[in-house]
Amino acid sequence: MRANEVPSEEITRDPAAFADRVTADGRFGRVAEPGRYRLVVSRACPWAHRTVIVRRLMGLEDAVSLAVTDPVQEVIDGDPHWVFTEATGSPGGRDPVLGVHALREAYLARDPGYTGGVSVPGLVDVTTGHLATNDYDRLSLDLAGEWGPLAREGAPDLYPEPLRDEIEAVGAEVYRDLNNGVYRAGFAPDQEHYDRAVAGVFARLDDLEARLSSRRYLVGETVTLADVRLFTTLVRFDAVYHGHFKCNIAKLTEYPALWAYARDLFQTPGFGDTTHFDHIRVHYYRVHTGINPTGIVAAGPDPAQWLAPHGRAALGGPPFGRATLPGPVPEGERVPDIAA
């Protein structure tokens, strides 16, 4: 879908165009080697944000480098594309490692005849310039558990085997009603589709409010991929989904347990320190001209509220159990500080 269009039918998501898996043992043909792959993301995108969080929690910053696109897509040949610009630290508008202006160049390097959409995140093989995968969900899983000795000492187990069925069951509901539900509401082609989507969004938020009233994390006693998947939608909810996508029955801040849970995660290294509110607001309000034709970017809400005390520690132990917190954010990857 182009940036200035509203779909005539309910929005759907295409399967990943490329889905090569990268693992420590190379059993799928690609080996996780330090410096071999570059993760291309937009800090505005919730699907890309998942991979950035996992990469940071696992301490893979030195193993897989990070490339950040401009939050405003550039229209090339009639379609919006993720591009590198001077504003996001790419001299001459080209990524300094890959040498490309638009992520689609890595797609075309992999398949010169490719005519499909281009999405983030994209894991690119630095040695060939080819896109390895744009499968955000599988990429998150593999970064969490398949990069073996390249992960930092003390890295958490974000996908513990005894909890995997529950993580996936909860994740499927959250994806259907909330992660993707906000998009189905925001890009609804008519009132009927909107009403159905927005009802699902808030039914799921109500369910999560009840679930998180008595437990610190979504599944189990520590942070898992279930929390990562939920967080990237929650952190965007009041900033863009509430107004821009018309999900305005209530704000996240009006859910006591859910809002405290979101702040708890935000204040945990790996979550808030990978969240760029300016990129989020600018992307959604500037790019989606079909639902915001003026391109005016909303001013609020004040992100400093994310630093308010949450009181969630009383519900459980440390976020990663016996594992340790990740270290400082690398100098070149820091997002703007939020003033208290």
Short mmCIF file of C-alpha atoms in Angstrom, two decimals:
data_model
loop_
_atom_site.label_atom_id
_atom_site.label_comp_id
_atom_site.label_asym_id
_atom_site.label_seq_id
_atom_site.Cartn_x
_atom_site.Cartn_y
_atom_site.Cartn_z
CA MET A 1 0.00 0.00 0.00
CA ARG A 2 1.32 3.43 -0.92
CA ALA A 3 1.73 6.10 1.74
CA ASN A 4 -1.06 8.29 0.37
CA GLU A 5 -3.61 5.51 -0.07
CA VAL A 6 -6.38 4.07 2.09
CA PRO A 7 -7.14 0.44 1.17
CA SER A 8 -10.45 -0.43 -0.42
CA GLU A 9 -10.49 -3.67 1.57
CA GLU A 10 -9.29 -4.58 5.05
CA ILE A 11 -5.50 -4.37 5.39
CA THR A 12 -3.65 -7.67 5.24
CA ARG A 13 0.04 -8.50 5.66
CA ASP A 14 1.95 -10.40 3.04
CA PRO A 15 4.29 -13.21 4.14
CA ALA A 16 7.98 -12.40 4.24
CA ALA A 17 9.46 -12.22 0.75
CA PHE A 18 12.80 -13.62 1.90
CA ALA A 19 13.23 -15.77 4.98
CA ASP A 20 16.74 -17.19 5.16
CA ARG A 21 17.63 -18.21 8.69
CA VAL A 22 20.97 -17.36 10.26
CA THR A 23 22.13 -19.67 13.04
CA ALA A 24 25.28 -20.48 14.95
CA ASP A 25 25.50 -23.97 13.43
CA GLY A 26 24.53 -22.89 9.91
CA ARG A 27 22.02 -25.72 9.55
CA PHE A 28 19.86 -23.60 7.23
CA GLY A 29 22.78 -22.54 5.06
CA ARG A 30 23.75 -19.26 6.74
CA VAL A 31 26.17 -19.08 9.67
CA ALA A 32 26.03 -16.36 12.30
CA GLU A 33 29.41 -14.69 11.92
CA PRO A 34 30.49 -11.46 13.65
CA GLY A 35 30.32 -8.55 11.23
CA ARG A 36 28.73 -10.59 8.43
CA TYR A 37 25.20 -9.17 8.74
CA ARG A 38 23.70 -5.70 9.08
CA LEU A 39 20.25 -5.16 10.58
CA VAL A 40 18.37 -2.42 8.71
CA VAL A 41 15.52 -0.88 10.71
CA SER A 42 13.26 2.09 11.06
CA ARG A 43 12.94 3.20 14.65
CA ALA A 44 9.34 4.13 13.85
CA CYS A 45 8.30 0.59 12.93
CA PRO A 46 7.02 -1.67 15.73
CA TRP A 47 7.98 -4.86 13.86
CA ALA A 48 11.55 -3.63 13.39
CA HIS A 49 11.65 -2.38 16.99
CA ARG A 50 11.19 -5.96 18.18
CA THR A 51 14.44 -7.03 16.56
CA VAL A 52 16.31 -4.01 17.93
CA ILE A 53 15.17 -4.85 21.48
CA VAL A 54 16.16 -8.51 21.15
CA ARG A 55 19.53 -7.63 19.63
CA ARG A 56 20.24 -5.33 22.58
CA LEU A 57 19.00 -7.72 25.28
CA MET A 58 21.16 -10.50 23.83
CA GLY A 59 24.20 -8.21 23.55
CA LEU A 60 24.63 -8.75 19.82
CA GLU A 61 25.63 -5.16 19.00
CA ASP A 62 29.19 -6.13 18.10
CA ALA A 63 28.08 -9.20 16.14
CA VAL A 64 25.42 -7.62 13.92
CA SER A 65 25.63 -3.93 13.07
CA LEU A 66 22.64 -1.59 12.98
CA ALA A 67 21.52 0.69 10.14
CA VAL A 68 18.70 3.18 10.81
CA THR A 69 16.61 4.59 7.97
CA ASP A 70 14.93 7.98 7.84
CA PRO A 71 11.49 7.94 9.51
CA VAL A 72 9.94 9.53 6.41
CA GLN A 73 9.82 7.18 3.47
CA GLU A 74 10.82 8.43 0.04
CA VAL A 75 8.57 7.79 -2.94
CA ILE A 76 10.56 5.99 -5.64
CA ASP A 77 8.82 4.85 -8.84
CA GLY A 78 5.48 5.59 -7.20
CA ASP A 79 6.04 3.54 -4.04
CA PRO A 80 7.26 4.57 -0.57
CA HIS A 81 10.69 3.22 0.36
CA TRP A 82 12.88 3.10 3.43
CA VAL A 83 15.93 5.23 2.67
CA PHE A 84 19.11 6.48 4.31
CA THR A 85 19.62 10.22 4.68
CA GLU A 86 22.09 12.69 6.11
CA ALA A 87 19.57 13.39 8.89
CA THR A 88 19.92 9.86 10.23
CA GLY A 89 23.70 9.74 10.01
CA SER A 90 24.27 8.43 6.50
CA PRO A 91 26.76 10.66 4.63
CA GLY A 92 25.59 11.45 1.11
CA GLY A 93 22.29 9.68 1.75
CA ARG A 94 23.89 6.22 1.58
CA ASP A 95 24.42 3.69 4.32
CA PRO A 96 28.14 3.80 5.11
CA VAL A 97 28.46 0.00 5.27
CA LEU A 98 26.10 -1.23 2.55
CA GLY A 99 26.56 1.75 0.23
CA VAL A 100 22.86 1.83 -0.66
CA HIS A 101 20.35 4.70 -0.55
CA ALA A 102 17.22 2.57 -0.32
CA LEU A 103 16.72 -0.79 1.35
CA ARG A 104 15.06 -2.03 -1.83
CA GLU A 105 18.55 -2.15 -3.41
CA ALA A 106 19.35 -5.09 -1.12
CA TYR A 107 16.12 -6.80 -2.24
CA LEU A 108 17.06 -6.29 -5.88
CA ALA A 109 20.60 -7.47 -5.27
CA ARG A 110 19.10 -10.70 -3.97
CA ASP A 111 16.49 -10.95 -6.75
CA PRO A 112 16.77 -8.48 -9.67
CA GLY A 113 13.25 -9.38 -10.75
CA TYR A 114 11.64 -8.69 -7.40
CA THR A 115 8.54 -6.47 -7.67
CA GLY A 116 6.96 -6.88 -4.24
CA GLY A 117 6.91 -4.60 -1.23
CA VAL A 118 9.89 -3.58 0.89
CA SER A 119 9.62 -3.79 4.65
CA VAL A 120 11.76 -3.39 7.75
CA PRO A 121 13.51 -5.00 9.47
CA GLY A 122 15.83 -6.39 6.85
CA LEU A 123 18.91 -8.46 7.64
CA VAL A 124 21.46 -7.87 4.90
CA ASP A 125 24.56 -9.92 4.13
CA VAL A 126 27.35 -7.34 4.11
CA THR A 127 29.63 -9.47 1.92
CA THR A 128 27.14 -9.70 -0.97
CA GLY A 129 24.72 -6.84 -0.32
CA HIS A 130 21.87 -9.36 -0.56
CA LEU A 131 18.87 -9.28 1.75
CA ALA A 132 18.88 -12.47 3.83
CA THR A 133 15.49 -12.06 5.51
CA ASN A 134 12.68 -9.62 6.17
CA ASP A 135 10.79 -12.11 8.36
CA TYR A 136 10.61 -9.99 11.51
CA ASP A 137 9.10 -12.69 13.72
CA ARG A 138 11.51 -15.47 12.79
CA LEU A 139 14.41 -13.01 12.91
CA SER A 140 13.48 -12.04 16.48
CA LEU A 141 13.30 -15.70 17.48
CA ASP A 142 16.65 -16.49 15.90
CA LEU A 143 18.42 -13.47 17.38
CA ALA A 144 17.06 -14.57 20.76
CA GLY A 145 18.19 -18.16 20.58
CA GLU A 146 20.24 -19.10 17.52
CA TRP A 147 23.31 -16.87 17.64
CA GLY A 148 24.96 -18.99 20.32
CA PRO A 149 28.38 -17.82 21.55
CA LEU A 150 27.98 -14.42 19.87
CA ALA A 151 25.43 -13.44 22.53
CA ARG A 152 26.74 -11.67 25.62
CA GLU A 153 27.58 -13.47 28.84
CA GLY A 154 24.55 -13.35 31.10
CA ALA A 155 22.06 -12.91 28.22
CA PRO A 156 18.48 -13.86 29.13
CA ASP A 157 16.45 -16.75 27.79
CA LEU A 158 13.67 -14.86 26.03
CA TYR A 159 12.04 -18.00 24.64
CA PRO A 160 12.25 -20.67 27.36
CA GLU A 161 11.18 -24.04 26.04
CA PRO A 162 8.63 -24.83 28.78
CA LEU A 163 6.80 -21.56 28.02
CA ARG A 164 6.92 -21.55 24.23
CA ASP A 165 3.38 -22.82 23.67
CA GLU A 166 1.98 -20.17 26.02
CA ILE A 167 4.17 -17.43 24.52
CA GLU A 168 2.87 -18.30 21.05
CA ALA A 169 -0.75 -18.63 22.15
CA VAL A 170 -0.72 -15.27 23.90
CA GLY A 171 1.24 -13.76 21.04
CA ALA A 172 -1.30 -14.91 18.46
CA GLU A 173 -4.14 -13.19 20.34
CA VAL A 174 -2.14 -10.02 20.88
CA TYR A 175 -1.10 -9.94 17.23
CA ARG A 176 -4.61 -10.47 15.90
CA ASP A 177 -6.41 -7.96 18.11
CA LEU A 178 -3.75 -5.43 19.06
CA ASN A 179 -0.44 -5.47 17.12
CA ASN A 180 -2.25 -5.74 13.81
CA GLY A 181 -5.63 -4.63 15.13
CA VAL A 182 -4.55 -1.00 15.45
CA TYR A 183 -3.59 -1.03 11.76
CA ARG A 184 -6.88 -2.63 10.79
CA ALA A 185 -8.66 0.16 12.64
CA GLY A 186 -6.45 2.93 11.30
CA PHE A 187 -6.68 1.81 7.69
CA ALA A 188 -10.26 0.54 7.81
CA PRO A 189 -11.97 1.02 4.43
CA ASP A 190 -15.39 1.64 5.97
CA GLN A 191 -17.25 2.05 9.26
CA GLU A 192 -18.08 -1.64 9.62
CA HIS A 193 -14.46 -2.74 9.37
CA TYR A 194 -13.36 0.04 11.74
CA ASP A 195 -16.00 -0.81 14.35
CA ARG A 196 -15.00 -4.46 14.34
CA ALA A 197 -11.28 -3.73 14.53
CA VAL A 198 -11.45 -1.10 17.26
CA ALA A 199 -13.72 -3.32 19.36
CA GLY A 200 -11.10 -6.05 19.13
CA VAL A 201 -8.32 -3.66 20.13
CA PHE A 202 -10.03 -2.63 23.33
CA ALA A 203 -11.34 -6.08 24.20
CA ARG A 204 -7.72 -7.26 24.07
CA LEU A 205 -6.51 -4.31 26.16
CA ASP A 206 -9.19 -5.11 28.75
CA ASP A 207 -8.05 -8.73 28.83
CA LEU A 208 -4.41 -7.71 29.22
CA GLU A 209 -5.33 -5.30 32.01
CA ALA A 210 -6.88 -8.17 33.94
CA ARG A 211 -4.00 -10.53 33.21
CA LEU A 212 -1.32 -8.05 34.26
CA SER A 213 -3.05 -6.91 37.44
CA SER A 214 -1.60 -9.84 39.36
CA ARG A 215 1.59 -10.71 37.46
CA ARG A 216 4.61 -8.66 36.51
CA TYR A 217 5.17 -10.12 33.04
CA LEU A 218 2.94 -11.54 30.36
CA VAL A 219 4.14 -15.16 30.44
CA GLY A 220 6.17 -16.70 33.26
CA GLU A 221 8.13 -14.77 35.87
CA THR A 222 10.64 -12.94 33.68
CA VAL A 223 10.72 -10.96 30.44
CA THR A 224 10.08 -13.11 27.36
CA LEU A 225 9.43 -12.48 23.69
CA ALA A 226 5.74 -12.15 24.61
CA ASP A 227 6.59 -8.91 26.42
CA VAL A 228 8.75 -7.66 23.55
CA ARG A 229 5.93 -8.25 21.08
CA LEU A 230 3.41 -6.40 23.24
CA PHE A 231 5.66 -3.52 24.26
CA THR A 232 6.32 -2.19 20.77
CA THR A 233 2.60 -1.61 20.28
CA LEU A 234 1.96 -0.22 23.76
CA VAL A 235 4.78 2.32 23.51
CA ARG A 236 3.22 3.70 20.32
CA PHE A 237 -0.38 3.60 21.51
CA ASP A 238 -0.98 7.05 22.97
CA ALA A 239 1.58 8.71 20.70
CA VAL A 240 0.04 7.59 17.39
CA TYR A 241 -2.55 4.82 17.54
CA HIS A 242 -4.96 6.66 19.86
CA GLY A 243 -5.33 9.70 17.61
CA HIS A 244 -3.88 8.89 14.21
CA PHE A 245 -5.46 5.43 13.98
CA LYS A 246 -8.68 6.46 15.78
CA CYS A 247 -8.16 3.94 18.60
CA ASN A 248 -9.53 6.53 21.01
CA ILE A 249 -12.00 4.72 23.26
CA ALA A 250 -9.34 5.01 25.98
CA LYS A 251 -5.68 5.84 26.35
CA LEU A 252 -3.04 3.44 27.60
CA THR A 253 -2.57 5.78 30.56
CA GLU A 254 -6.17 5.00 31.61
CA TYR A 255 -5.35 1.32 32.22
CA PRO A 256 -3.68 1.22 35.67
CA ALA A 257 -2.00 -2.20 35.44
CA LEU A 258 -1.20 -2.08 31.74
CA TRP A 259 0.24 1.43 31.93
CA ALA A 260 2.40 0.49 34.92
CA TYR A 261 3.52 -2.67 33.10
CA ALA A 262 4.48 -0.64 30.02
CA ARG A 263 6.48 1.82 32.15
CA ASP A 264 8.18 -1.06 33.92
CA LEU A 265 9.41 -2.40 30.58
CA PHE A 266 10.29 1.06 29.28
CA GLN A 267 12.54 1.60 32.29
CA THR A 268 14.24 -1.78 31.75
CA PRO A 269 17.43 -1.51 29.63
CA GLY A 270 16.71 -2.62 26.09
CA PHE A 271 13.19 -1.20 25.89
CA GLY A 272 13.04 2.54 26.54
CA ASP A 273 16.62 3.08 25.40
CA THR A 274 15.70 1.76 21.94
CA THR A 275 12.50 3.84 21.64
CA HIS A 276 12.69 7.00 19.50
CA PHE A 277 9.44 8.94 19.99
CA ASP A 278 10.32 11.62 17.44
CA HIS A 279 10.82 9.03 14.71
CA ILE A 280 7.56 7.33 15.68
CA ARG A 281 5.43 10.47 15.53
CA VAL A 282 7.07 11.91 12.41
CA HIS A 283 6.73 8.67 10.47
CA TYR A 284 3.08 7.97 11.17
CA TYR A 285 1.80 11.52 10.79
CA ARG A 286 3.96 12.44 7.78
CA VAL A 287 3.81 9.24 5.75
CA HIS A 288 0.18 8.16 6.08
CA THR A 289 -1.22 11.02 4.01
CA GLY A 290 -4.29 8.98 3.13
CA ILE A 291 -5.51 9.40 6.72
CA ASN A 292 -3.59 12.57 7.60
CA PRO A 293 -3.47 14.58 4.36
CA THR A 294 -2.00 17.71 5.95
CA GLY A 295 1.05 15.87 7.24
CA ILE A 296 0.87 17.84 10.49
CA VAL A 297 2.70 15.99 13.26
CA ALA A 298 0.99 15.88 16.66
CA ALA A 299 2.98 17.48 19.48
CA GLY A 300 2.25 15.10 22.35
CA PRO A 301 1.97 13.32 24.60
CA ASP A 302 4.90 14.23 26.85
CA PRO A 303 7.26 11.22 26.82
CA ALA A 304 8.58 12.13 30.29
CA GLN A 305 5.54 10.37 31.77
CA TRP A 306 7.21 7.07 30.86
CA LEU A 307 9.74 7.71 33.63
CA ALA A 308 7.14 7.87 36.43
CA PRO A 309 7.45 5.19 39.16
CA HIS A 310 5.54 2.01 38.33
CA GLY A 311 5.57 -0.10 41.51
CA ARG A 312 5.62 -3.35 39.56
CA ALA A 313 8.59 -4.88 41.39
CA ALA A 314 6.20 -5.96 44.14
CA LEU A 315 4.65 -8.46 41.72
CA GLY A 316 7.80 -10.44 40.94
CA GLY A 317 11.53 -10.77 40.75
CA PRO A 318 14.10 -9.10 38.49
CA PRO A 319 13.23 -8.80 34.78
CA PHE A 320 15.67 -11.46 33.59
CA GLY A 321 15.82 -13.73 36.63
CA ARG A 322 19.41 -14.89 37.12
CA ALA A 323 20.50 -13.33 33.83
CA THR A 324 21.98 -9.84 33.81
CA LEU A 325 20.95 -6.51 32.38
CA PRO A 326 22.56 -5.42 29.10
CA GLY A 327 25.35 -2.86 29.28
CA PRO A 328 25.29 0.75 28.06
CA VAL A 329 23.89 1.56 24.63
CA PRO A 330 26.71 1.90 22.07
CA GLU A 331 27.56 5.52 21.38
CA GLY A 332 26.29 5.59 17.82
CA GLU A 333 22.97 3.95 18.68
CA ARG A 334 21.64 6.19 21.42
CA VAL A 335 18.16 7.65 21.11
CA PRO A 336 17.30 11.10 22.52
CA ASP A 337 17.03 11.27 26.29
CA ILE A 338 13.62 11.92 27.79
CA ALA A 339 13.67 14.86 30.17
CA ALA A 340 12.17 14.03 33.54
#
